[in-house]
XYZ file of C-alpha atoms in Angstrom:
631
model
C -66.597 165.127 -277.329
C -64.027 165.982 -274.561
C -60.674 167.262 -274.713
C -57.980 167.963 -272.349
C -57.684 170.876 -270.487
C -54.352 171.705 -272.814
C -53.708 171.615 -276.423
C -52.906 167.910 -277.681
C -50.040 166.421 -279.740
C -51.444 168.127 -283.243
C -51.746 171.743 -282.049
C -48.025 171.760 -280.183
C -45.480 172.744 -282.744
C -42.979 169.678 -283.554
C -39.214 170.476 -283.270
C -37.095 170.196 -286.159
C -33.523 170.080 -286.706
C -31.544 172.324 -288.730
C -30.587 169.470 -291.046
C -34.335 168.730 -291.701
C -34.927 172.712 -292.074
C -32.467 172.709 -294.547
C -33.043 169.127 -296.679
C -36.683 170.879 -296.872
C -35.610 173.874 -297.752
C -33.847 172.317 -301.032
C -36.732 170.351 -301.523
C -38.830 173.575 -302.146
C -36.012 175.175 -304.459
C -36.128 171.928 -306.096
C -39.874 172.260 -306.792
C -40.397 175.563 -306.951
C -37.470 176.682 -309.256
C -35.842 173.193 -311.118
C -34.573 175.094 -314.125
C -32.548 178.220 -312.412
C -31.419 175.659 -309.950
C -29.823 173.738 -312.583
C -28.815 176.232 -314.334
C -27.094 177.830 -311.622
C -25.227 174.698 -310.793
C -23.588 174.271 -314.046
C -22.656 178.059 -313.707
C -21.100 178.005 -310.638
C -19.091 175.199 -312.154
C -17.153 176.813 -314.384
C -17.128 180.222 -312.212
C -15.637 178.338 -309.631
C -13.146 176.389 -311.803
C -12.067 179.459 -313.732
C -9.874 181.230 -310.981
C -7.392 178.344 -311.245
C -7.396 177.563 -314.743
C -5.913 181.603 -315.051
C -3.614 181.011 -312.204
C -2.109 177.794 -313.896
C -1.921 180.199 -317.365
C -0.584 182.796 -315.798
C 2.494 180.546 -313.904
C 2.882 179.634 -317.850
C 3.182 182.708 -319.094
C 5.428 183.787 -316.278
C 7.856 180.670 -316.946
C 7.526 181.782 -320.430
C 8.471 185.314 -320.509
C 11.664 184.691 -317.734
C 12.927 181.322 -320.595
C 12.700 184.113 -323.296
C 14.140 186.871 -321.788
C 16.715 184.835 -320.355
C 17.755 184.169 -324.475
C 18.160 187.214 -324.671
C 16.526 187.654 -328.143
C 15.882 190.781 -330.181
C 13.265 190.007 -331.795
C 9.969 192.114 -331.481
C 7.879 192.018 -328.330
C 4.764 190.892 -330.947
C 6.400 189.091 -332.920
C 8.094 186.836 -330.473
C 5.082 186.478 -328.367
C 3.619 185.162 -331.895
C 6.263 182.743 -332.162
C 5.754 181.264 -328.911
C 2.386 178.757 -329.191
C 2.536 178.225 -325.622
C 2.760 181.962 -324.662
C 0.453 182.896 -326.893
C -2.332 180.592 -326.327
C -1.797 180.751 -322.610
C -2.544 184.555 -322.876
C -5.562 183.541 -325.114
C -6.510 181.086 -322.427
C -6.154 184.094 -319.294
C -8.685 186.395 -321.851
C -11.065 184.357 -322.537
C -11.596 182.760 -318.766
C -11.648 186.241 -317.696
C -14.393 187.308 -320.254
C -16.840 183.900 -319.365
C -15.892 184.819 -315.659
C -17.375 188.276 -316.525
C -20.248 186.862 -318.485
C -21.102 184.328 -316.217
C -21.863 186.879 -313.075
C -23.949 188.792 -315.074
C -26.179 185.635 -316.332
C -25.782 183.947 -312.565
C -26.705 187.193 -310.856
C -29.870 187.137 -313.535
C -30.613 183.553 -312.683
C -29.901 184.212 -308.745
C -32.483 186.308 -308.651
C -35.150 184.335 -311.344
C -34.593 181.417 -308.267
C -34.946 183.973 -305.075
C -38.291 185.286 -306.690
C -39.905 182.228 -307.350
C -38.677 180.904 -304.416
C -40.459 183.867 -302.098
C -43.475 182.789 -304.360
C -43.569 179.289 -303.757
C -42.998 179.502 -299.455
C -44.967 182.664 -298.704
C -48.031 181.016 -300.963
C -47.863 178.003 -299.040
C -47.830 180.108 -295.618
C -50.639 181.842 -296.882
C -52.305 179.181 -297.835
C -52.031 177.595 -294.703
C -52.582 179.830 -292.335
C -55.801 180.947 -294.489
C -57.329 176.963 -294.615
C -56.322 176.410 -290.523
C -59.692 175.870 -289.306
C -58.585 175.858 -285.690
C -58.951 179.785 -285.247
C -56.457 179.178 -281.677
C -54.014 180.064 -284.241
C -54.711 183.431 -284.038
C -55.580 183.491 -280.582
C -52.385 181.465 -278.620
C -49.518 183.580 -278.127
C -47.140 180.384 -278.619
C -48.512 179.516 -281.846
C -48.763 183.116 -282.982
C -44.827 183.384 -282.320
C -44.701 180.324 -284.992
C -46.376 182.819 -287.557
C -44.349 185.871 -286.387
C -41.112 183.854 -286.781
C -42.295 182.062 -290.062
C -43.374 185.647 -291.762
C -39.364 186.386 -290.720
C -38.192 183.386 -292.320
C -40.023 184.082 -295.381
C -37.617 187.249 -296.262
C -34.395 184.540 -294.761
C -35.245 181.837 -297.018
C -34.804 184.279 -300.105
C -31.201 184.673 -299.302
C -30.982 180.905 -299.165
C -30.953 180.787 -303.092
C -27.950 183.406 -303.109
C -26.024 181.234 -300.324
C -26.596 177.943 -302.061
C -25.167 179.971 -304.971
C -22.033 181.364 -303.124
C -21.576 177.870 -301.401
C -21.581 176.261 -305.081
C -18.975 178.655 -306.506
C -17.136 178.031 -302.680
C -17.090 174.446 -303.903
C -15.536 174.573 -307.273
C -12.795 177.085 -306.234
C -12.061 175.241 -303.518
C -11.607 171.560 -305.154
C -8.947 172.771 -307.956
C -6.939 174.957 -305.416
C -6.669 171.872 -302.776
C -5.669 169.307 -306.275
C -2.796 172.288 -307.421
C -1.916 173.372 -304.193
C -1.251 169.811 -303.255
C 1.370 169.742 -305.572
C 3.499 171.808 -303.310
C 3.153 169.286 -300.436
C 0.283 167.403 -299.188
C 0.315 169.216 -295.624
C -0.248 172.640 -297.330
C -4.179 172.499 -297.698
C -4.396 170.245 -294.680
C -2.194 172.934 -292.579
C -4.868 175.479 -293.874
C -7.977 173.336 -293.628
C -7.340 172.074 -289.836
C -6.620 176.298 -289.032
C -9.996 177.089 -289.925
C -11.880 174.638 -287.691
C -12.022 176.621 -284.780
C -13.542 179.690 -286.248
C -16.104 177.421 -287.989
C -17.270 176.095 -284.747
C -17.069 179.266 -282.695
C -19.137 181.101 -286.155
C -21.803 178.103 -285.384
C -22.100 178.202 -282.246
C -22.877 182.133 -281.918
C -25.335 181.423 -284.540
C -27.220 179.100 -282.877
C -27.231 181.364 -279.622
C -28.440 184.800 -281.472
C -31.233 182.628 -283.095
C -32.322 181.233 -279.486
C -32.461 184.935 -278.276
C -34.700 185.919 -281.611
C -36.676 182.627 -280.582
C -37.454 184.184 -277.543
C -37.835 188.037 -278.633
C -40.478 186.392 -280.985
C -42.779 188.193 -278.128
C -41.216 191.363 -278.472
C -41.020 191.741 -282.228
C -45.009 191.025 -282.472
C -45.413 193.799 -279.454
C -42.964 195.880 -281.810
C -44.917 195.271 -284.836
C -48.462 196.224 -283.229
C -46.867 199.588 -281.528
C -45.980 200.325 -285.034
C -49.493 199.453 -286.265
C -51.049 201.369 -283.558
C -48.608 204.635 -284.982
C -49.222 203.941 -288.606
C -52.434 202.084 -288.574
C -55.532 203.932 -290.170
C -57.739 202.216 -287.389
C -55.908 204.284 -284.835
C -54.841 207.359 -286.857
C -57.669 209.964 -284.797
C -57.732 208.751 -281.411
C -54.026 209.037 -281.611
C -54.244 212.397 -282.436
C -57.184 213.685 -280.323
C -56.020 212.081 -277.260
C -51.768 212.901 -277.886
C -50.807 209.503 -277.305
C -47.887 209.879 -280.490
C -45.107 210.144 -278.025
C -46.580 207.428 -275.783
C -46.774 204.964 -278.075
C -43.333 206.042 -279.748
C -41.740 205.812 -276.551
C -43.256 202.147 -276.603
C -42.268 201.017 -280.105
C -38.517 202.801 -278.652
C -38.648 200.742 -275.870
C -39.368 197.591 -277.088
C -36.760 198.281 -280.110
C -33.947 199.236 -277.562
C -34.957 195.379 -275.528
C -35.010 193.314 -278.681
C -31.537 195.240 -279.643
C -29.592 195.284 -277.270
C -29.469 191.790 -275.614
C -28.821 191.450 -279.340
C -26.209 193.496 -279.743
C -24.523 192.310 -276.587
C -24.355 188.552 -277.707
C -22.785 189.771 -281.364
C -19.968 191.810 -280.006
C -18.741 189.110 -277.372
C -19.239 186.788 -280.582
C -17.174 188.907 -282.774
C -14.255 189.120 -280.676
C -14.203 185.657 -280.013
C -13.965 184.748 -283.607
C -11.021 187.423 -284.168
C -9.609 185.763 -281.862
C -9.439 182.146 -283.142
C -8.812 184.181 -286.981
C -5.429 184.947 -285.714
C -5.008 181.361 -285.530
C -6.030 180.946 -289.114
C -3.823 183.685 -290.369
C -0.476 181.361 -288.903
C -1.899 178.464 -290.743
C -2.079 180.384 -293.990
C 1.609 182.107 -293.171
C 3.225 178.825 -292.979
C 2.591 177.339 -296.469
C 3.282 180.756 -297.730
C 6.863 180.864 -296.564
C 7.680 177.343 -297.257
C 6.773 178.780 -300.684
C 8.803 181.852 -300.938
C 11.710 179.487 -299.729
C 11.475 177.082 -301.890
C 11.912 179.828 -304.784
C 14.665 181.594 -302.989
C 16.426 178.303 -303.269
C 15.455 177.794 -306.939
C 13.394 174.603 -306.122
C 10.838 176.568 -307.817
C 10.620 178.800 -310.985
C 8.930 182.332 -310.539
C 5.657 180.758 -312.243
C 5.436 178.386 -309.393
C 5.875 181.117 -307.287
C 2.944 182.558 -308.242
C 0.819 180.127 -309.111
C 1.656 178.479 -305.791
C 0.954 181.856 -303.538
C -2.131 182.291 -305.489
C -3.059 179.121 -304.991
C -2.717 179.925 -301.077
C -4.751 182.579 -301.083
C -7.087 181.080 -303.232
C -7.569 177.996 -300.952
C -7.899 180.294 -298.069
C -10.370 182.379 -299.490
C -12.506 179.538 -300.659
C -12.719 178.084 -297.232
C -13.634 181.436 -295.717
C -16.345 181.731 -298.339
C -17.425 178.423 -297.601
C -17.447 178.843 -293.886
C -19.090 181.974 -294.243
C -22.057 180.390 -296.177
C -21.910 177.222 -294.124
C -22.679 179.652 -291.298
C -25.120 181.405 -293.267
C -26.810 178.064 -294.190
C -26.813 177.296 -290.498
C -28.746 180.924 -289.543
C -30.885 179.969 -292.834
C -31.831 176.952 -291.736
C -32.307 178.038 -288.223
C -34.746 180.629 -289.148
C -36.497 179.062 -291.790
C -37.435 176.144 -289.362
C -40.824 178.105 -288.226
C -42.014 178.084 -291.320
C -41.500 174.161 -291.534
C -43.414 174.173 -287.975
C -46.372 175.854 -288.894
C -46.560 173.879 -292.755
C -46.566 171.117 -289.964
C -48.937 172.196 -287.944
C -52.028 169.873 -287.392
C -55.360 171.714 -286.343
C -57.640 170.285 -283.123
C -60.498 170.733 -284.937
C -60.259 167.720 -287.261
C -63.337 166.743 -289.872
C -63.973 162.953 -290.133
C -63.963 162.425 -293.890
C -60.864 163.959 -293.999
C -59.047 167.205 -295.392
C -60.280 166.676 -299.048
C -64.068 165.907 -298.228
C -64.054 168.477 -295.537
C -64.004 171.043 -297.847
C -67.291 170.137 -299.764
C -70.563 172.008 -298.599
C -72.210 168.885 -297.897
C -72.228 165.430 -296.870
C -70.642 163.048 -299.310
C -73.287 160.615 -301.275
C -73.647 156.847 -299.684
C -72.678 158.231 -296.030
C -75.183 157.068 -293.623
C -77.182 160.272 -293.765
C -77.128 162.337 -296.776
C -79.478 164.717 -295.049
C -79.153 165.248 -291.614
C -81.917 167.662 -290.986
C -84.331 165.887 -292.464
C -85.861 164.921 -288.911
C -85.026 168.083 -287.019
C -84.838 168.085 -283.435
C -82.659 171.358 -283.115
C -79.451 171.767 -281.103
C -79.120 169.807 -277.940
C -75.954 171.258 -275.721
C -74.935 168.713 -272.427
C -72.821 169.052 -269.851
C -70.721 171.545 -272.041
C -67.452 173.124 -270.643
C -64.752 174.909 -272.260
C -61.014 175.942 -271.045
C -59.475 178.459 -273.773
C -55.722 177.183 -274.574
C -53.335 178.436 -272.352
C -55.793 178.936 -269.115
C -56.329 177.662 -266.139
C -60.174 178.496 -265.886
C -63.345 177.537 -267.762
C -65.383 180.626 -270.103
C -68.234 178.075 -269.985
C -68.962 175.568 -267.633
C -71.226 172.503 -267.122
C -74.224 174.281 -269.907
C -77.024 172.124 -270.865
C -79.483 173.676 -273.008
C -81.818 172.485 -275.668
C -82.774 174.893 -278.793
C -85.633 174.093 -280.638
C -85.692 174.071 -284.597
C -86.902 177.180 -285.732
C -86.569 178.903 -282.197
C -85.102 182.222 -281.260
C -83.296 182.044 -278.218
C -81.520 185.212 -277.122
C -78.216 184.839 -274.824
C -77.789 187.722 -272.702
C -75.262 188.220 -269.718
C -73.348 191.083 -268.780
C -69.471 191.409 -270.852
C -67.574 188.225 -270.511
C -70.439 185.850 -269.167
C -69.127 183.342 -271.568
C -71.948 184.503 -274.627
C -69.628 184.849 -277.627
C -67.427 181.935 -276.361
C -70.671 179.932 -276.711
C -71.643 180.949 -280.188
C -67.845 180.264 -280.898
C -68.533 176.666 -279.827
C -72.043 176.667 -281.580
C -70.382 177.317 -285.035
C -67.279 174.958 -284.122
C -64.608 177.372 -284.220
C -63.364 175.421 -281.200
C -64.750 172.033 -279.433
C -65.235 171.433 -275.941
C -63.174 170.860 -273.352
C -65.829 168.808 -271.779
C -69.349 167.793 -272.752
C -71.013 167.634 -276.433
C -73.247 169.813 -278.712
C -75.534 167.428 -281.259
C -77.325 169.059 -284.275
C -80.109 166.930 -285.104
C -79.261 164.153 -282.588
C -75.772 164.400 -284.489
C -72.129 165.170 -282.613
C -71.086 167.988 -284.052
C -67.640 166.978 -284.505
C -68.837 164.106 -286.138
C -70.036 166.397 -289.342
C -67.319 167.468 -291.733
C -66.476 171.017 -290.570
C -67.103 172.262 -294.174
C -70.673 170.995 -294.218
C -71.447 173.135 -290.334
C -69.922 176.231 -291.329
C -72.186 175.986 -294.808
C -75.120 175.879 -293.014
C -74.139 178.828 -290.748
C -75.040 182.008 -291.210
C -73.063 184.103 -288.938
C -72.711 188.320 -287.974
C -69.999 188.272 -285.318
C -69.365 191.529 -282.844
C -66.152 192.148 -285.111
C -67.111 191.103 -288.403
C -64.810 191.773 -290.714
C -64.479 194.999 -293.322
C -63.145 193.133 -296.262
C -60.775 195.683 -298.622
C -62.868 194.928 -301.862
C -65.938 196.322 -303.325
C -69.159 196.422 -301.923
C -70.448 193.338 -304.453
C -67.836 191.072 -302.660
C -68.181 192.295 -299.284
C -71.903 191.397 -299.996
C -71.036 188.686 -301.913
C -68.386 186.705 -299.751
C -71.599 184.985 -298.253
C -72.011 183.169 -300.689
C -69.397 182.723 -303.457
C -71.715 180.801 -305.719
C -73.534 183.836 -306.033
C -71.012 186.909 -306.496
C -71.918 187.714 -309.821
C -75.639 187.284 -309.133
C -76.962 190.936 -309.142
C -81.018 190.574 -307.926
C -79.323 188.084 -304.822
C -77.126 190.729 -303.637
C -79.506 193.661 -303.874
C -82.013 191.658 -302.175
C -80.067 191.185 -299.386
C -78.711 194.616 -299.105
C -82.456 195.649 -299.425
C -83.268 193.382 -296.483
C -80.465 194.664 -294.015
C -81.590 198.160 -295.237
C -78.640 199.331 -296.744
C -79.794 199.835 -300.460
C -80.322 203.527 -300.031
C -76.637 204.264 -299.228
C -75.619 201.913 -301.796
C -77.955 203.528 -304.460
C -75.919 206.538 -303.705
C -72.857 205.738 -304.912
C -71.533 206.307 -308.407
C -70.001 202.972 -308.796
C -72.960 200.900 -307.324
C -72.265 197.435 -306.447
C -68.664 198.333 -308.056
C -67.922 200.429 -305.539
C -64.561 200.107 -303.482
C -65.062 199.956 -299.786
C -62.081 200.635 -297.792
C -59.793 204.081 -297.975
C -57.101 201.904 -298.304
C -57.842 201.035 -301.947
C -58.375 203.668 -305.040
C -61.041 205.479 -304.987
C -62.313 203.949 -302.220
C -65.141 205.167 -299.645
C -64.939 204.292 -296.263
C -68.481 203.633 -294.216
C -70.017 204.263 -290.863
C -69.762 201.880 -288.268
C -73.545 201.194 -288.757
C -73.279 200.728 -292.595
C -70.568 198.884 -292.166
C -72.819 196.738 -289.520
C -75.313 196.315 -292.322
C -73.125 195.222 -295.275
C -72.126 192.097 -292.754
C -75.399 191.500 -292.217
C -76.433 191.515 -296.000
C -73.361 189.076 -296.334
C -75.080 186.738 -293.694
C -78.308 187.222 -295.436
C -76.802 185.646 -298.904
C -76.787 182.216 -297.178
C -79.825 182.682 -295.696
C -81.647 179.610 -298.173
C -79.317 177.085 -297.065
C -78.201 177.590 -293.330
C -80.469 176.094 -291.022
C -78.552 178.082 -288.226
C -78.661 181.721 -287.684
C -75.811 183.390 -285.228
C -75.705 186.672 -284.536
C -73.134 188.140 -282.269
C -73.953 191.334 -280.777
C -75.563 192.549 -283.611
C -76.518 195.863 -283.294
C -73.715 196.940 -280.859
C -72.911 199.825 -283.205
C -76.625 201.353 -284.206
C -78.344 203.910 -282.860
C -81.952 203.168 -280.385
C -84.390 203.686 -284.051
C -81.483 201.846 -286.247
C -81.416 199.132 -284.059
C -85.854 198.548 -283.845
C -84.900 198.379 -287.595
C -82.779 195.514 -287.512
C -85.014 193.682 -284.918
C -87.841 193.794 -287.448
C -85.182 192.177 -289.916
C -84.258 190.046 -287.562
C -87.580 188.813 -286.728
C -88.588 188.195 -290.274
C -85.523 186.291 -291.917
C -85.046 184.261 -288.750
C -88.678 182.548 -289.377
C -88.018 178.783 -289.715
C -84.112 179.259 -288.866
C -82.843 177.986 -285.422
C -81.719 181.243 -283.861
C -79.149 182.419 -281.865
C -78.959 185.814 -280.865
C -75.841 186.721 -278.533
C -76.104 190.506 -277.052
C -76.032 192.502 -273.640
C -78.627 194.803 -275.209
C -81.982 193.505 -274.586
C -84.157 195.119 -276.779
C -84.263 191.854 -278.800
C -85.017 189.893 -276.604
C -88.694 191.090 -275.908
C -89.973 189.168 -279.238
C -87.604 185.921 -278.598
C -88.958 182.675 -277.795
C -86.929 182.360 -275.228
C -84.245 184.254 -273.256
C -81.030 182.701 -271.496
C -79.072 184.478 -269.186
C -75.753 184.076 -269.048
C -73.576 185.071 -265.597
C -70.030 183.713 -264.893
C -69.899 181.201 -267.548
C -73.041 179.002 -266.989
C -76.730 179.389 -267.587
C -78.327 181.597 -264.751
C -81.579 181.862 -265.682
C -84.005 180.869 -268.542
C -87.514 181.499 -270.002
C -89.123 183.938 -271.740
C -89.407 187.527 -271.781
C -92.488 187.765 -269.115
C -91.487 184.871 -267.100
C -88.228 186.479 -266.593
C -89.581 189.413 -265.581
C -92.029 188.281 -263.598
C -89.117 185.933 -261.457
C -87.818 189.106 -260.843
C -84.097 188.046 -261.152
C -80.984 189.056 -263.124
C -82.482 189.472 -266.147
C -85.474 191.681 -264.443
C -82.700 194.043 -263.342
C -81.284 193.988 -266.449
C -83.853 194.832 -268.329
C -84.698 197.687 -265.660
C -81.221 199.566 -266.109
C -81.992 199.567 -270.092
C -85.913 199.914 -269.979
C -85.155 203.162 -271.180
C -83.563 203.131 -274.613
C -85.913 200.519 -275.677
C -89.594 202.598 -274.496
């Protein structure tokens, strides 16, 4: 299988407009949270109503009380006000919309945040889910894509305020539909005068949104430098180097540095933004002055009673303050919808590596029934590698070029090379964590891409050079290997036997139970070396069904006897397996089959442990420099 030297059409992120950011984003309120959606709708309708229902009471109540006193009469205050239906129930009417008004934002603010929760719930799961089923690991190794994740992590925490905009925006809406239908009672140009004022400042607001979100685009960089200075201050993987070698004010200064870059370019664009908007607000202020004088006039020359008055200038102001509120949340739906558009990228986001039964049957362990082989090892002729190159993403220049190599089934075959010789980048390629640039690897006369990627990776069993220290107990750490088998006691002690770690696990008080990882309660934390061991028992639990054994510099982090130890291991579970040891360490590779040497990226030399040593090449001298830890 080839591929171009740079990442196709699936692994580029697609652009997407803010309309599309934000249709989507409704879509996943809609699914994620129908009921409080609805809910909230129908509560923002009356909120929003309710402010001029009470200003059209209270212009009655006004016109009332000036007709009465205007009589003259003597009766009392109560009495008369009981007299007077339309005074009475007016007041009734002002009470009670001020007591729903007051029950409503306690029930809305309940059923704002009922929305923003399950909202969080529904995006960050998908995220996670994503991100954890890409099987194209240049995800986490492509600074481009990893700004994707950076930004989508950031508009994560964004789209939770979405649910309280859509909110405002509703409540925007139904204030500002009565107060344009009574205000344009007074004259027709009144909401139109106010309307066309605040244009400008809604396209100046949008426009300096859409410029601070292209500089956060572009700080994407900066923010994940930020994030790992912080790690590096706060992380536990860093917490005694940091101390023993004084580096806290070094990397402070960092983190300080970078904060004061992301900032202030920042804070630059925001204040010339600000004062362009008060600017154009003045603007907006004459357009609201007008109307209001017409009004005041008009009552002056008794064209209008002191009710109208009110209700009229409240009206105004109402208007006015429902446009600002719906600017302001337009322009928050813009920033929303802006920064929530990563997120919609990476959902988006089509791995390389692509299975050829598809997304469903790639997840199954093995090849589906009626496919043209059912079992693909049956006639094994081991791995054949041809003419293999591979450019990571991003660069210019091959880690591997123009390999062919054949590996025998059941054969140990030791890669060895000097650091960056191209030896992990090879076993990366061997378990199909990426695919050639150029050339092909077959298992069993098969292309490897041609196998769903499920159904490789089952029958891998794989200890990389920085295997992973799971937070979890030492049954699951164990365990991970091979899920079908978690709760299986004998198969886990069995393998923790055979990477010779059962006498440190017989020592602890919680056994198999036990918590591994500082991090967690009443957790223990383990020596490099142990640690070493528990992910080789975890490669072990797979060992009756992968046909392929990796390990990647497996014994970087044991001492000269620890490490004869694991050989022996080695050497004993790797009977029958096709083999693939990948170290600069050669003490290994003694008892191999055969021995490949690895220098710049292509295969140097090959053979076995006497015929290399007898050719009296790179591998000789290799060997000579280490002859010493291994006699």
């Amino acid at each position: 299988m080839s591929r171009p030297d740079t990442y196709p059409q699936t692994m580029q992120p697609i652009k997407i407009t803010t309309f599309q950011a934000l249709r989507r984003s409704l879509d996943l309120i809609i699914q994620a949270a129908p009921v409080e959606l609805r809910n909230l709708i129908l509560l923002n309708v009356i909120r929003g109503a309710a402010p001029s229902g009470v200003l059209f009471l209270d212009k009655l109540i006004i016109d009332e009380v000036s007709r009465l006193l205007s009589q003259t009469q003597t009766a009392q205050p109560f009495a008369l006000m009981l007299s007077q239906p339309i005074l009475l129930w007016s007041i009734v009417g002002v009470l009670s919309l001020k007591l729903v008004g007051d029950s409503i934002d306690s029930i809305s603010s309940f059923t704002v945040t009922s929305l923003r929760d399950r909202l969080q719930g529904a995006v960050e799961g998908k995220v996670l889910e994503k991100v954890a089923n890409f099987d194209d690991i240049a995800l986490f190794e492509n600074p481009e894509l990893l700004n994707i994740v950076e930004l989508a992590k950031t508009g994560i925490s964004r789209i939770q305020q979405l649910a309280f905009t859509i909110s405002m925006t509703i409540t925007g809406i139904f204030i500002f539909i009565p107060s344009v239908s009574l205000a344009a009672a007074i004259a027709l140009w009144v909401p139109l005068v106010i309307l066309i004022s605040s244009i400008p400042s809604i396209y100046i607001e949008r426009k300096y949104t859409k410029i601070i979100w292209k500089i956060q685009k572009k700080q994407a960089k900066i923010s994940r430098e930020m994030n790992l200075s912080a790690r590096v201050l706060t992380g536990e993987e860093y917490a005694k180097e940091l101390r023993l070698f004084g580096l806290q004010e070094l990397w402070l200064k960092r983190w300080q540095g970078q904060f004061v870059q992301y900032f202030s370019e920042m804070q630059a664009i925001r204040k010339k933004g600000a004062i362009v908007v008060l600017l154009w607000s003045v603007i907006s202020r004459i357009g609201v002055a007008l109307p209001f004088v017409y009004i005041v006039m008009g009552a002056l020359g008794r064209r209008y009673t002191l009710g109208d008055l009110a209700l009229y200038s409240g009206l105004i102001v109402q208007v006015e303050n429902s446009l600002q509120l719906l600017i302001g949340n337009y322009t928050n739906l813009y920033d929303i919808s802006l920064s929530v558009t990563p997120i919609f990228q990476l959902l988006d986001l089509k791995p390389e590596l692509q299975s050829p039964l598809g997304d469903v049957v790639s997840r199954l362990p093995s090849l589906p029934e009626g496919s043209e082989d059912s079992h693909p090892t049956t006639d094994k002729i081991g791995i054949e590698i041809k003419h293999l190159s591979f450019c990571y993403p991003g660069s210019t220049k091959n880690t591997v070029t123009d390999i062919n190599l054949t590996i025998n089934p059941g054969e140990m075959l030791v890669l060895v090379g000097e650091n960056g010789a191209g030896k992990t980048t090879l076993g990366k390629l061997l378990g199909r964590l990426y695919d050639p640039t150029s050339g092909a690897i077959a298992w069993n006369g098969k292309d490897l891409p041609s196998l769903p990627l499920a159904y490789v990776r089952s029958r891998i069993a794989v200890v990389m050079q920085d295997y992973a220290r799971f937070p979890s107990t030492v049954r699951e750490n164990v365990g991970f290997g091979d899920l079908l088998s978690l709760s299986d006691d004998t198969a886990i002690n069995e393998a923790i036997s055979e990477a010779g770690i059962s006498a440190k696990v017989n020592t602890l008080s919680a056994g198999l139970e036990t918590p591994l990882g500082k991090q967690l309660e009443d957790g223990i934390d383990l020596s490099g070396g142990q640690w070493q061991r528990i992910a080789i028992a975890r490669a072990l639990m797979r060992l009756d069904t992968a046909e392929v054994l990796i390990f990647d510099e497996p014994t970087a982090a044991l001492d000269p006897k620890t490490e004869h130890e694991i050989y022996s291991i080695f050497r004993q579970i790797a009977a029958g397996k096709t083999t693939i040891v990948i170290s600069h360490r050669l003490g290994l590779a003694k008892i191999a089959d055969r021995i490949a040497v690895m220098e710049n990226g292509k295969i140097a030399e090959i053979g076995t442990h006497d015929e290399l040593i007898a050719s009296n090449g790179i591998y000789c001298s290799m060997f000579t420099r280490q002859a010493s830890s291994y006699i």
